[in-house]
Coordinates of C-alpha atoms in Angstrom, one line a residue:
M1 CA 0.3 -18.7 -30.5
P2 CA -0.6 -15.4 -32.3
V3 CA 1.4 -12.2 -31.9
V4 CA 0.8 -10.0 -28.9
K5 CA -0.9 -6.7 -29.8
I6 CA -1.6 -3.7 -27.6
A7 CA -4.6 -1.5 -28.5
P8 CA -5.1 1.6 -26.4
S9 CA -8.8 2.5 -26.1
V10 CA -9.3 6.0 -27.6
L11 CA -12.4 6.5 -25.6
A12 CA -10.1 7.2 -22.6
S13 CA -8.1 9.9 -24.5
D14 CA -8.5 13.7 -24.6
L15 CA -11.1 13.7 -27.4
G16 CA -10.4 17.4 -27.9
N17 CA -7.0 16.5 -29.3
L18 CA -7.9 13.2 -30.9
N19 CA -5.4 13.1 -33.7
Y20 CA -2.6 14.0 -31.4
E21 CA -3.6 11.4 -28.8
C22 CA -3.8 8.7 -31.5
Q23 CA -0.3 9.6 -32.8
R24 CA 1.0 9.7 -29.3
M25 CA -0.1 6.2 -28.6
M26 CA 1.5 4.9 -31.8
D27 CA 4.7 6.6 -30.9
C28 CA 4.6 5.0 -27.5
G29 CA 4.5 1.5 -29.1
A30 CA 0.9 0.7 -29.6
D31 CA 0.0 -1.8 -32.4
W32 CA -3.6 -0.9 -32.9
L33 CA -6.1 1.8 -31.8
H34 CA -9.3 0.5 -30.3
M35 CA -12.3 2.7 -31.3
D36 CA -15.5 2.3 -29.3
I37 CA -18.6 3.1 -31.3
M38 CA -22.0 3.2 -29.5
D39 CA -25.4 3.9 -31.0
G40 CA -27.5 4.7 -27.9
H41 CA -29.6 1.5 -28.3
F42 CA -27.4 -1.5 -27.7
V43 CA -25.8 0.6 -24.9
P44 CA -27.2 3.9 -23.4
N45 CA -24.4 6.1 -24.7
I46 CA -23.7 7.6 -28.1
V47 CA -19.9 7.7 -28.9
M48 CA -17.9 8.4 -32.1
G49 CA -19.2 7.1 -35.4
A50 CA -17.9 6.9 -39.0
P51 CA -17.0 10.6 -39.3
V52 CA -14.6 10.3 -36.3
I53 CA -13.0 7.2 -37.8
Q54 CA -12.7 9.1 -41.1
S55 CA -11.0 12.1 -39.5
V56 CA -8.4 9.9 -37.7
A57 CA -7.8 7.8 -40.9
K58 CA -7.2 11.0 -42.9
A59 CA -4.7 12.5 -40.5
L60 CA -3.0 9.2 -39.7
P61 CA -3.5 6.9 -42.8
N62 CA -1.3 4.0 -41.6
I63 CA -3.1 3.4 -38.3
F64 CA -4.9 0.1 -37.8
M65 CA -8.2 1.0 -36.2
D66 CA -10.0 -1.9 -34.3
C67 CA -13.6 -0.7 -34.4
H68 CA -15.7 -2.1 -31.5
M69 CA -19.3 -1.8 -32.6
M70 CA -21.6 -1.6 -29.6
V71 CA -24.7 -1.2 -31.9
S72 CA -28.0 -3.0 -32.1
E73 CA -27.9 -3.4 -35.9
P74 CA -24.3 -4.5 -36.8
L75 CA -25.2 -4.9 -40.5
K76 CA -26.3 -1.3 -40.9
W77 CA -22.8 0.2 -40.3
I78 CA -20.4 -2.1 -42.1
K79 CA -20.1 -0.1 -45.3
D80 CA -19.8 3.2 -43.5
I81 CA -17.0 2.1 -41.2
A82 CA -15.2 0.5 -44.1
A83 CA -15.4 3.6 -46.2
A84 CA -14.3 5.7 -43.2
G85 CA -11.0 3.7 -42.9
G86 CA -11.8 1.1 -40.2
K87 CA -9.6 -2.0 -40.5
S88 CA -11.4 -4.4 -38.1
Y89 CA -15.1 -4.6 -37.4
T90 CA -16.1 -6.2 -34.1
F91 CA -19.8 -6.9 -33.6
H92 CA -21.6 -8.3 -30.6
L93 CA -23.0 -11.8 -30.8
E94 CA -25.9 -10.6 -28.6
A95 CA -26.9 -8.1 -31.3
T96 CA -27.6 -10.5 -34.2
D97 CA -29.4 -13.8 -34.9
D98 CA -27.2 -14.5 -37.9
P99 CA -23.5 -13.9 -37.0
L100 CA -22.2 -15.8 -40.1
E101 CA -24.0 -13.4 -42.4
V102 CA -22.5 -10.4 -40.5
V103 CA -19.1 -11.9 -40.9
R104 CA -19.6 -12.5 -44.6
Q105 CA -20.6 -8.9 -45.3
I106 CA -17.7 -7.5 -43.2
K107 CA -15.2 -9.5 -45.2
A108 CA -16.9 -8.6 -48.4
V109 CA -15.8 -4.9 -47.9
G110 CA -12.2 -5.9 -47.0
M111 CA -12.2 -5.6 -43.2
H112 CA -11.2 -8.0 -40.5
A113 CA -14.3 -9.6 -38.9
S114 CA -14.4 -10.1 -35.1
V115 CA -17.1 -11.1 -32.7
A116 CA -17.6 -9.9 -29.1
I117 CA -19.3 -11.6 -26.2
N118 CA -20.6 -9.8 -23.0
P119 CA -19.6 -11.0 -19.5
G120 CA -22.9 -12.8 -19.2
T121 CA -22.5 -14.8 -22.4
P122 CA -20.8 -18.2 -22.1
A123 CA -17.9 -19.1 -24.4
T124 CA -19.9 -22.1 -25.6
E125 CA -22.1 -19.6 -27.6
I126 CA -19.1 -19.3 -30.0
S127 CA -19.5 -22.2 -32.3
D128 CA -16.6 -23.8 -34.1
E129 CA -18.0 -22.6 -37.4
L130 CA -18.2 -19.0 -36.3
A131 CA -14.7 -19.1 -34.7
H132 CA -13.2 -20.4 -37.9
A133 CA -15.0 -17.6 -39.9
V134 CA -13.8 -14.7 -37.8
D135 CA -10.3 -13.2 -37.3
M136 CA -10.7 -12.4 -33.6
I137 CA -12.9 -13.0 -30.6
L138 CA -13.4 -10.2 -28.1
V139 CA -14.2 -11.2 -24.5
M140 CA -15.6 -8.2 -22.6
T141 CA -14.3 -8.0 -19.1
V142 CA -16.7 -5.2 -18.1
W143 CA -20.3 -4.6 -19.2
P144 CA -20.2 -2.5 -22.4
G145 CA -21.3 1.1 -22.4
A146 CA -19.1 3.0 -20.0
G147 CA -15.5 3.4 -19.1
G148 CA -13.8 3.1 -15.8
Q149 CA -15.6 -0.1 -14.7
K150 CA -14.0 -2.7 -12.5
F151 CA -12.4 -5.7 -14.2
I152 CA -14.5 -8.8 -14.0
A153 CA -12.1 -11.6 -13.2
E154 CA -14.8 -14.3 -13.6
C155 CA -14.5 -13.8 -17.4
M156 CA -11.0 -15.3 -17.4
P157 CA -12.1 -18.9 -17.6
K158 CA -13.9 -18.0 -20.8
V159 CA -10.7 -16.7 -22.3
A160 CA -8.9 -19.8 -21.2
E161 CA -11.6 -22.0 -22.7
L162 CA -11.5 -20.2 -26.0
R163 CA -7.7 -20.3 -26.1
A164 CA -7.8 -24.0 -25.5
R165 CA -10.3 -24.5 -28.4
F166 CA -8.7 -22.1 -30.8
A167 CA -4.9 -22.0 -30.3
D168 CA -4.1 -19.8 -33.3
L169 CA -6.9 -17.2 -33.1
D170 CA -6.6 -13.7 -31.8
I171 CA -8.4 -13.3 -28.5
E172 CA -9.0 -9.8 -27.3
V173 CA -9.9 -8.6 -23.8
D174 CA -11.5 -5.2 -23.2
G175 CA -12.5 -3.5 -19.9
G176 CA -10.6 -2.7 -16.7
V177 CA -7.4 -4.1 -18.2
G178 CA -4.2 -2.6 -16.9
P179 CA -1.0 -3.5 -15.0
K180 CA -3.0 -4.8 -12.1
T181 CA -5.1 -7.2 -14.2
I182 CA -2.8 -8.1 -17.1
A183 CA -1.4 -11.2 -15.4
A184 CA -4.8 -12.8 -15.3
C185 CA -5.5 -12.0 -18.9
A186 CA -2.1 -13.1 -20.1
D187 CA -2.2 -16.4 -18.2
A188 CA -5.7 -17.1 -19.6
G189 CA -4.3 -16.8 -23.1
A190 CA -5.4 -13.3 -24.3
N191 CA -3.0 -11.8 -26.9
V192 CA -4.8 -8.6 -27.9
I193 CA -5.0 -6.2 -25.0
V194 CA -7.3 -3.2 -24.9
A195 CA -6.3 -0.7 -22.2
G196 CA -7.8 2.7 -21.7
T197 CA -7.2 4.8 -18.6
A198 CA -4.3 2.6 -17.5
V199 CA -2.4 3.9 -20.6
F200 CA -3.7 7.3 -21.3
N201 CA -3.7 8.5 -17.7
D202 CA -0.2 7.3 -17.0
A203 CA 2.7 9.8 -17.1
Q204 CA 4.8 7.2 -19.1
P205 CA 2.3 5.4 -21.4
S206 CA 5.2 3.7 -23.3
S207 CA 6.3 2.0 -20.1
V208 CA 2.8 0.7 -19.5
I209 CA 2.4 -0.6 -23.0
E210 CA 5.8 -2.3 -22.8
Y211 CA 4.8 -3.8 -19.4
L212 CA 1.5 -5.2 -20.9
R213 CA 3.4 -6.6 -23.9
T214 CA 6.1 -8.2 -21.7
Q215 CA 3.5 -9.9 -19.4
C216 CA 1.7 -11.4 -22.4
E217 CA 4.9 -12.6 -24.1
Q218 CA 6.2 -14.2 -20.9
A219 CA 2.8 -16.0 -20.4
Q220 CA 3.0 -17.2 -24.0
A221 CA 6.5 -18.5 -23.5
R222 CA 5.4 -20.4 -20.4
I223 CA 2.5 -21.9 -22.2
R224 CA 4.7 -22.9 -25.2
E225 CA 7.3 -24.4 -22.9
E226 CA 4.7 -26.4 -21.0
R227 CA 3.2 -27.6 -24.3
E228 CA 6.6 -28.8 -25.5
R229 CA 7.3 -30.6 -22.3
I230 CA 4.0 -32.5 -22.6
L231 CA 4.8 -33.4 -26.2
R232 CA 8.2 -34.7 -25.2
G233 CA 6.6 -36.9 -22.6
R234 CA 9.3 -36.1 -20.0
P235 CA 8.7 -32.9 -18.2
D236 CA 12.2 -32.9 -16.6
V237 CA 14.3 -33.9 -19.7
E238 CA 15.2 -31.9 -22.8
A239 CA 14.9 -33.4 -26.3
S240 CA 18.6 -34.1 -26.2
G241 CA 18.1 -36.4 -23.2
R242 CA 20.0 -34.1 -20.8
P243 CA 18.3 -32.8 -17.7
E244 CA 17.0 -29.2 -18.1
P245 CA 19.7 -27.0 -16.6
C246 CA 17.5 -24.1 -15.6
R247 CA 14.6 -25.9 -14.0
S248 CA 15.5 -24.9 -10.5
R249 CA 16.0 -21.3 -11.6
R250 CA 12.5 -21.2 -13.1
M251 CA 11.0 -22.8 -10.0
W252 CA 12.7 -20.3 -7.6
P253 CA 10.2 -17.5 -8.1
Q254 CA 7.3 -19.8 -7.3
V255 CA 9.1 -21.3 -4.3
R256 CA 10.0 -17.8 -3.0
A257 CA 6.4 -16.6 -3.4
M258 CA 5.0 -19.6 -1.7
S259 CA 7.5 -19.4 1.2
L260 CA 6.7 -15.7 1.8
M261 CA 3.0 -16.5 1.8
V262 CA 3.3 -19.4 4.1
A263 CA 5.6 -17.4 6.5
L264 CA 3.1 -14.5 6.7
L265 CA 0.1 -16.8 7.3
L266 CA 2.0 -18.8 9.9
V267 CA 3.0 -15.6 11.8
A268 CA -0.5 -14.2 11.7
A269 CA -2.3 -17.5 12.7
T270 CA 0.3 -18.7 15.3
S271 CA 0.6 -15.3 17.0
T272 CA -3.2 -15.1 17.3
V273 CA -3.4 -18.6 18.8
Y274 CA -0.4 -17.8 21.1
T275 CA -1.9 -14.5 22.3
G276 CA -5.4 -16.0 22.8
S277 CA -4.1 -18.9 24.8
F278 CA -2.4 -16.7 27.4
A279 CA -5.5 -14.4 27.4
S280 CA -7.6 -17.5 28.3
L281 CA -5.7 -18.1 31.6
S282 CA -7.4 -17.6 34.9
T283 CA -6.0 -17.5 38.5
P284 CA -5.3 -21.0 39.7
E285 CA -7.4 -22.5 42.5
S286 CA -4.3 -23.1 44.6
T287 CA -3.5 -19.3 44.5
K288 CA -7.1 -18.4 45.4
K289 CA -6.9 -20.8 48.4
L290 CA -3.6 -19.3 49.6
R291 CA -5.0 -15.8 49.3
K292 CA -8.1 -16.6 51.3
E293 CA -6.0 -18.2 54.0
Q294 CA -3.8 -15.1 54.2
G295 CA -6.6 -12.6 54.0
L296 CA -5.5 -11.2 50.7
P297 CA -7.9 -10.1 47.9
V298 CA -8.9 -12.9 45.5
D299 CA -9.2 -12.4 41.8
D300 CA -12.9 -12.4 41.2
E301 CA -12.8 -10.9 37.7
K302 CA -15.8 -12.1 35.6
D303 CA -14.6 -12.9 32.1
G304 CA -17.8 -14.5 30.7
T305 CA -16.1 -17.8 29.8
Q306 CA -18.2 -20.5 28.3
G307 CA -17.2 -24.1 29.3
L308 CA -17.5 -26.8 26.7
N309 CA -18.1 -30.5 27.7
S310 CA -18.2 -33.6 25.6
S311 CA -21.9 -33.1 24.7
D312 CA -21.2 -29.7 23.4
A313 CA -18.3 -31.0 21.4
W314 CA -20.5 -33.6 19.7
L315 CA -23.0 -31.0 18.8
L316 CA -20.7 -28.3 17.4
P317 CA -20.2 -30.0 14.0
V318 CA -24.0 -30.2 13.7
F319 CA -24.6 -26.6 14.5
G320 CA -21.6 -25.6 12.3
S321 CA -23.2 -27.6 9.4
I322 CA -26.5 -25.8 9.8
V323 CA -24.8 -22.4 9.7
L324 CA -22.7 -23.3 6.7
V325 CA -25.5 -24.7 4.7
S326 CA -27.6 -21.6 5.5
L327 CA -24.9 -19.3 4.3
Y328 CA -24.4 -21.4 1.1
L329 CA -28.1 -21.2 0.2
A330 CA -28.2 -17.5 1.0
F331 CA -25.2 -16.8 -1.4
K332 CA -26.7 -19.1 -4.0
Y333 CA -30.3 -17.8 -4.1
L334 CA -30.2 -14.3 -2.5
D335 CA -28.6 -11.0 -3.6
R336 CA -24.9 -11.2 -2.6
E337 CA -24.5 -7.5 -2.1
T338 CA -27.4 -7.4 0.3
I339 CA -26.0 -10.3 2.3
L340 CA -22.6 -8.7 2.5
L341 CA -24.1 -5.4 3.6
L342 CA -25.9 -7.2 6.5
V343 CA -22.7 -9.0 7.3
Q344 CA -20.8 -5.7 7.4
V345 CA -23.4 -4.1 9.8
Y346 CA -23.3 -7.2 12.0
F347 CA -19.5 -7.4 12.3
G348 CA -19.3 -3.6 12.7
L349 CA -21.6 -3.8 15.8
A350 CA -20.0 -6.9 17.1
S351 CA -16.5 -5.4 16.8
V352 CA -17.5 -2.5 19.1
L353 CA -18.5 -5.1 21.8
V354 CA -15.7 -7.6 21.2
I355 CA -12.6 -5.7 20.6
P356 CA -12.5 -3.3 23.6
P357 CA -12.5 -6.2 26.2
V358 CA -9.8 -8.0 24.3
L359 CA -7.7 -4.8 24.2
L360 CA -8.1 -4.3 27.9
R361 CA -7.0 -7.9 28.6
L362 CA -4.0 -7.6 26.3
S363 CA -3.0 -4.3 27.9
R364 CA -3.1 -5.9 31.4
M365 CA -1.0 -8.8 30.1
A366 CA 1.6 -6.5 28.6
L367 CA 1.7 -3.6 31.1
G368 CA 0.4 -5.0 34.4
E369 CA -2.9 -5.9 36.1
N370 CA -3.6 -2.4 37.5
I371 CA -2.6 -0.3 34.5
L372 CA -6.2 0.8 33.8
T373 CA -7.8 0.5 37.2
R374 CA -8.7 4.2 37.5
W375 CA -10.3 4.1 34.0
E376 CA -12.6 1.2 34.9
K377 CA -15.3 2.9 36.9
Q378 CA -18.2 0.8 36.0
A379 CA -21.1 2.6 34.2
L380 CA -23.4 -0.1 33.0
Q381 CA -23.6 -3.9 33.1
C382 CA -25.9 -6.3 31.4
E383 CA -26.0 -10.1 31.3
W384 CA -28.1 -12.6 29.3
S385 CA -28.2 -16.4 29.5
A386 CA -30.0 -19.3 27.8
E387 CA -30.6 -22.6 29.6
W388 CA -32.0 -26.0 28.8
T389 CA -34.4 -27.1 31.5
C390 CA -35.1 -30.8 32.0
P391 CA -37.2 -32.4 34.7
K392 CA -34.2 -33.4 36.7
S393 CA -31.6 -30.8 35.7
K394 CA -30.9 -27.4 34.3
R395 CA -28.0 -26.9 31.9
S396 CA -26.6 -23.6 30.6
L397 CA -26.5 -23.3 26.8
A398 CA -24.9 -19.9 26.5
K399 CA -24.0 -16.9 28.6
M400 CA -23.5 -13.5 27.2
G401 CA -23.1 -10.0 28.7
F402 CA -21.2 -6.8 28.6
R403 CA -20.1 -4.1 31.0
L404 CA -19.3 -0.5 30.1
D405 CA -16.7 1.7 31.8
R406 CA -14.7 4.7 30.8
A407 CA -11.9 2.6 29.3
S408 CA -14.3 0.5 27.3
M409 CA -16.2 3.5 26.0
V410 CA -13.0 5.2 24.8
L411 CA -11.7 2.1 23.2
G412 CA -15.2 1.5 21.7
A413 CA -15.1 4.9 20.0
A414 CA -11.7 4.1 18.6
V415 CA -12.9 0.7 17.4
L416 CA -15.9 2.3 15.8
G417 CA -13.6 4.5 13.7
L418 CA -11.5 1.5 12.7
V419 CA -14.6 -0.4 11.6
G420 CA -15.8 2.6 9.7
V421 CA -12.6 2.8 7.7
Y422 CA -12.8 -1.0 7.1
V423 CA -16.4 -0.8 5.8
V424 CA -15.5 2.0 3.4
T425 CA -12.2 0.6 2.1
R426 CA -12.7 -3.2 2.6
H427 CA -8.9 -3.3 3.0
W428 CA -7.6 -6.8 3.7
M429 CA -5.2 -5.7 6.4
L430 CA -8.0 -4.1 8.4
S431 CA -10.1 -7.2 7.9
N432 CA -7.2 -9.3 9.3
V433 CA -6.9 -7.1 12.4
I434 CA -10.6 -7.3 13.2
A435 CA -10.6 -11.1 12.5
A436 CA -7.6 -11.6 14.8
F437 CA -9.5 -9.9 17.6
F438 CA -12.5 -12.1 17.1
A439 CA -10.3 -15.2 17.1
I440 CA -8.6 -14.1 20.4
Q441 CA -12.0 -13.4 22.0
G442 CA -13.1 -16.9 20.9
I443 CA -10.1 -18.6 22.4
M444 CA -10.5 -16.5 25.6
L445 CA -14.1 -17.4 26.1
L446 CA -14.4 -21.0 24.9
Q447 CA -12.8 -23.3 27.5
L448 CA -12.7 -27.1 27.2
D449 CA -13.4 -29.0 30.4
S450 CA -11.0 -31.8 29.6
F451 CA -8.6 -33.3 27.0
A452 CA -11.2 -35.9 26.2
T453 CA -13.6 -33.2 25.1
G454 CA -10.8 -31.6 23.1
F455 CA -10.2 -34.9 21.2
I456 CA -13.9 -35.2 20.5
L457 CA -14.0 -31.6 19.3
L458 CA -11.0 -31.9 17.0
G459 CA -12.2 -35.3 15.7
G460 CA -15.7 -34.2 15.0
L461 CA -14.6 -31.0 13.2
F462 CA -11.9 -33.0 11.4
L463 CA -14.7 -35.0 9.7
Y464 CA -16.9 -31.9 9.3
D465 CA -14.1 -30.1 7.5
I466 CA -13.3 -33.0 5.1
F467 CA -17.0 -33.5 4.3
W468 CA -17.9 -29.9 3.5
V469 CA -14.7 -29.2 1.5
F470 CA -14.5 -32.4 -0.5
G471 CA -17.7 -34.5 0.0
S472 CA -20.2 -31.7 -0.5
S473 CA -19.3 -31.4 -4.2
Q474 CA -20.9 -34.8 -4.7
F475 CA -24.4 -33.4 -4.1
A476 CA -24.0 -29.7 -4.4
G477 CA -21.8 -29.7 -7.6
E478 CA -19.2 -27.6 -5.8
S479 CA -17.4 -27.4 -2.5
V480 CA -19.8 -25.7 -0.1
M481 CA -17.0 -24.7 2.3
V482 CA -14.9 -23.1 -0.5
K483 CA -18.0 -21.4 -2.0
V484 CA -18.9 -19.7 1.3
A485 CA -15.3 -18.8 2.2
T486 CA -14.6 -17.2 -1.1
N487 CA -17.9 -15.3 -1.3
F488 CA -18.0 -14.2 2.4
D489 CA -16.3 -10.8 2.3
G490 CA -16.0 -10.2 6.1
P491 CA -13.5 -10.6 9.0
I492 CA -14.0 -14.3 9.4
K493 CA -10.7 -15.3 7.8
L494 CA -7.1 -14.2 7.7
V495 CA -5.9 -13.5 4.1
V496 CA -2.4 -13.1 2.7
P497 CA -1.6 -12.1 -0.9
R498 CA 0.1 -14.9 -2.8
N499 CA 1.6 -12.4 -5.3
L500 CA 3.5 -10.1 -3.0
C501 CA 6.8 -10.7 -4.8
D502 CA 5.2 -9.9 -8.2
A503 CA 3.6 -6.8 -6.7
F504 CA 7.0 -5.6 -5.3
V505 CA 8.7 -6.1 -8.7
A506 CA 5.9 -4.3 -10.6
V507 CA 5.8 -1.3 -8.2
R508 CA 9.6 -1.0 -8.2
E509 CA 9.8 -1.1 -12.0
H510 CA 6.6 0.8 -13.0
G511 CA 5.4 2.7 -10.0
W512 CA 2.3 2.3 -7.9
S513 CA 0.0 2.4 -10.9
A514 CA 1.4 -1.0 -11.9
L515 CA 0.3 -2.6 -8.6
P516 CA -1.4 -5.9 -9.6
A517 CA -4.7 -7.2 -8.3
W518 CA -4.1 -9.2 -5.2
K519 CA -4.5 -13.0 -5.3
F520 CA -5.2 -14.2 -1.8
S521 CA -4.7 -17.4 0.2
L522 CA -7.0 -17.6 3.2
L523 CA -7.3 -19.3 6.5
G524 CA -10.8 -19.4 8.2
L525 CA -11.2 -18.3 11.8
G526 CA -12.5 -21.8 12.6
D527 CA -9.0 -23.1 11.7
I528 CA -7.6 -20.7 14.3
V529 CA -10.2 -20.8 17.1
V530 CA -10.8 -24.6 17.2
P531 CA -7.2 -25.6 17.4
G532 CA -6.5 -22.5 19.4
V533 CA -9.0 -23.6 22.1
F534 CA -7.1 -26.9 22.3
V535 CA -3.7 -25.2 22.5
A536 CA -5.1 -23.0 25.2
L537 CA -6.2 -26.1 27.1
A538 CA -2.6 -27.4 26.9
L539 CA -1.4 -24.1 28.5
Q540 CA -4.1 -24.3 31.2
F541 CA -2.9 -27.8 32.0
D542 CA 0.7 -26.5 32.2
Q543 CA -0.5 -23.8 34.5
Y544 CA -2.4 -26.2 36.7
M545 CA 0.6 -28.6 37.0
A546 CA 3.0 -25.7 37.9
S547 CA 0.7 -24.1 40.4
T548 CA 0.0 -27.4 42.1
R549 CA 3.7 -28.2 42.5
H550 CA 4.7 -24.6 43.4
P551 CA 1.7 -22.7 44.8
A552 CA 2.3 -19.0 45.5
V553 CA 0.1 -16.0 46.2
S554 CA 1.7 -14.2 43.2
F555 CA 0.8 -17.1 40.8
D556 CA -2.2 -15.3 39.2
R557 CA -3.6 -15.2 35.7
Y558 CA -0.9 -12.7 34.7
Y559 CA 2.0 -14.8 35.9
Y560 CA 3.6 -16.6 33.0
K561 CA 7.0 -17.7 34.3
F562 CA 6.2 -21.4 34.6
A563 CA 7.2 -24.5 32.6
K564 CA 5.0 -24.9 29.5
P565 CA 6.0 -28.3 27.8
Y566 CA 2.5 -29.2 26.6
F567 CA 1.8 -25.7 25.3
R568 CA 5.0 -25.4 23.4
T569 CA 4.7 -28.9 21.9
C570 CA 1.1 -28.2 20.9
V571 CA 2.1 -24.9 19.3
L572 CA 4.7 -26.8 17.3
G573 CA 2.1 -29.3 16.2
Y574 CA -0.2 -26.5 15.1
V575 CA 2.6 -24.9 13.1
A576 CA 3.5 -28.3 11.5
G577 CA -0.2 -28.9 10.5
L578 CA -0.5 -25.4 9.1
V579 CA 2.7 -25.7 7.0
M580 CA 1.4 -29.1 5.7
T581 CA -1.9 -27.4 4.8
M582 CA -0.2 -24.6 2.9
V583 CA 2.2 -26.9 1.0
V584 CA -0.6 -29.3 -0.1
M585 CA -2.8 -26.4 -1.1
H586 CA 0.0 -25.0 -3.3
V587 CA 0.9 -28.3 -4.9
F588 CA -2.7 -29.2 -5.8
Q589 CA -3.8 -25.6 -6.4
A590 CA -7.1 -26.3 -4.5
G591 CA -8.6 -25.3 -1.2
Q592 CA -7.8 -27.7 1.6
P593 CA -9.6 -28.6 4.8
A594 CA -7.1 -27.3 7.3
L595 CA -8.4 -29.3 10.2
L596 CA -7.5 -32.4 8.2
Y597 CA -3.9 -31.6 9.1
L598 CA -4.3 -29.5 12.2
S599 CA -6.5 -31.9 14.2
P600 CA -4.1 -34.8 14.1
S601 CA -1.0 -32.7 14.6
C602 CA -2.3 -30.9 17.7
S603 CA -3.8 -34.0 19.2
L604 CA -0.9 -36.3 18.6
S605 CA 1.6 -33.7 19.8
V606 CA 0.0 -33.6 23.3
V607 CA -0.6 -37.4 23.5
I608 CA 3.0 -38.3 22.5
L609 CA 4.5 -35.8 25.0
A610 CA 2.2 -37.1 27.8
W611 CA 3.2 -40.7 27.0
W612 CA 6.9 -39.7 26.9
R613 CA 6.6 -38.0 30.3
G614 CA 4.6 -40.8 31.9
E615 CA 1.6 -38.4 32.5
L616 CA -0.9 -39.9 30.1
Q617 CA -3.3 -40.9 33.0
T618 CA -3.0 -37.5 34.6
L619 CA -3.7 -35.7 31.4
W620 CA -6.7 -38.0 30.5
H621 CA -8.4 -37.6 33.9
W622 CA -7.6 -33.9 34.5
V623 CA -10.7 -31.6 34.6
N624 CA -10.2 -27.9 33.9
P625 CA -10.9 -26.0 37.2
A626 CA -12.3 -23.0 35.3
T627 CA -15.1 -25.1 33.8
K628 CA -15.7 -26.9 37.1
E629 CA -16.3 -23.6 38.8
E630 CA -18.8 -22.6 36.1
A631 CA -20.6 -26.0 36.3
K632 CA -20.8 -25.5 40.1
S633 CA -22.3 -22.1 39.6
T634 CA -24.9 -23.4 37.2
K635 CA -25.9 -26.2 39.6
Q636 CA -26.3 -23.7 42.4
V637 CA -28.6 -21.6 40.2
A638 CA -30.6 -24.7 39.3
A639 CA -30.9 -25.7 42.9
A640 CA -32.1 -22.3 43.9
D641 CA -34.7 -22.2 41.1
K642 CA -35.9 -25.7 42.1
K643 CA -36.2 -24.7 45.7
A644 CA -38.1 -21.6 44.8

């Protein structure tokens, strides 16, 4: 592969001390200087020109100036730049209909000829004939014309494609390149690195230049090593026939990074499921009966739970598919930024309604049932319901509502501030916090009426997940699920950086300015809420069994000191399924349908334990009392309406 070259972009320097700045960069280890020249036509700005190049060349005659010509007439300026002292002339493919003639005239005056392509120009526009004629290809990673733009990572596949086609050609990247983005550039195969503010604005530019160079050289070494292994035909054996002695050492950083990522995602997802399961508990029927008999107050707290029966479970994959396809089409044909703005507004408003009740429930779970009693003077209550009316029956489809009290209003104000910070910063940690609250609320409110319904739900969404992750590419040309998940920038997923170890090393060695761009692994809320609802059902079954065997007036929704064999086994099944998902995702470097592993692991864990304990019949025929109560209430309303 060609030699690594670092070319600081002079446009980011102190132009009032131009010659000094150029010399400073060369003293700090730069190989070239990148000179941006703009004519005000190809791009709106007018910058530099032949006189500036001549001034620098006169003061520093040995400097190699890489002249990036953002001009609408590249043929017009060739002789002027050559006479001024330019060494390399890079023209834009978009600015000419005859690039080969431009290359011929550049070389005729003794300069290196290079061609640049904008972010919107595909790599296939570079023909083999043109590539063999030029000395370098520049891939713009921002739109030309202004400094300080955000790095466009979607340009990296173009770099990789060009490197695969032209192994010995210089490939340059320009725009938003620095310590945070150099890894992506180096891994794609770029060897000429243009960096502006990342170098000139750093207190130690020599350290930044060395870091950029090291990253590229390490990437080149990895690529060469992989190529040699392929040529040898035995990836685990040296040419001498002996096993490679350092393979485990080279693999250790990858294993360490994957282990940290899996551990963080496991902790985040499992703690959310665990908390949501306990928050979903209600006071057992046996306790309510004892309290009524003894004249004690009965827990009549309305928590707005929505029971799910087998019919609902069959329909959920259908409704989920409709929503998923709608989002996919929206992202494909509508303006992404507008969609994301609407999403931010929706989740901002929803957070104010969802998070305070969850915080109130969690505070009671942690500190006691009566901890906030004096703050809960009701101020406003509103309920809304939707029902399906048939000639012989009436069935509830959805129930929603909210109540406001002093505690909710104080928490709502705090949540509004949290959401405001998230909307402004889009920080992944805040997104995770909000997403976790939504997941807990979902597990709290959605309650399965039986394990049969749970098995139907997990089985249906098992097929749903497989189809939309893998099968959808057959007719859509890409994975619909992956497309929506990666484009949807909102609190509907838990994300964990895969490159935490690399970030720690970069910050430790080069300071916070070297913090790399995050590369995330994600887990959708559906992969938390759906198995979480089933895990919560296992806990509710444990509570029912314990309260039936040992009824007591103190056995309310906040009493947790009872045996939980099914819950613990199901949690272990969830953890096992999640670990399997992460490992397969890392091995194949592709998004995985998590429910492919979570649905069987959760279902089988409960079934195997019930068979082992001889309680399979009991488990199969058990009906969740909380959903029975809701069904009874719905029937009473229907009867009253019919009578009226």
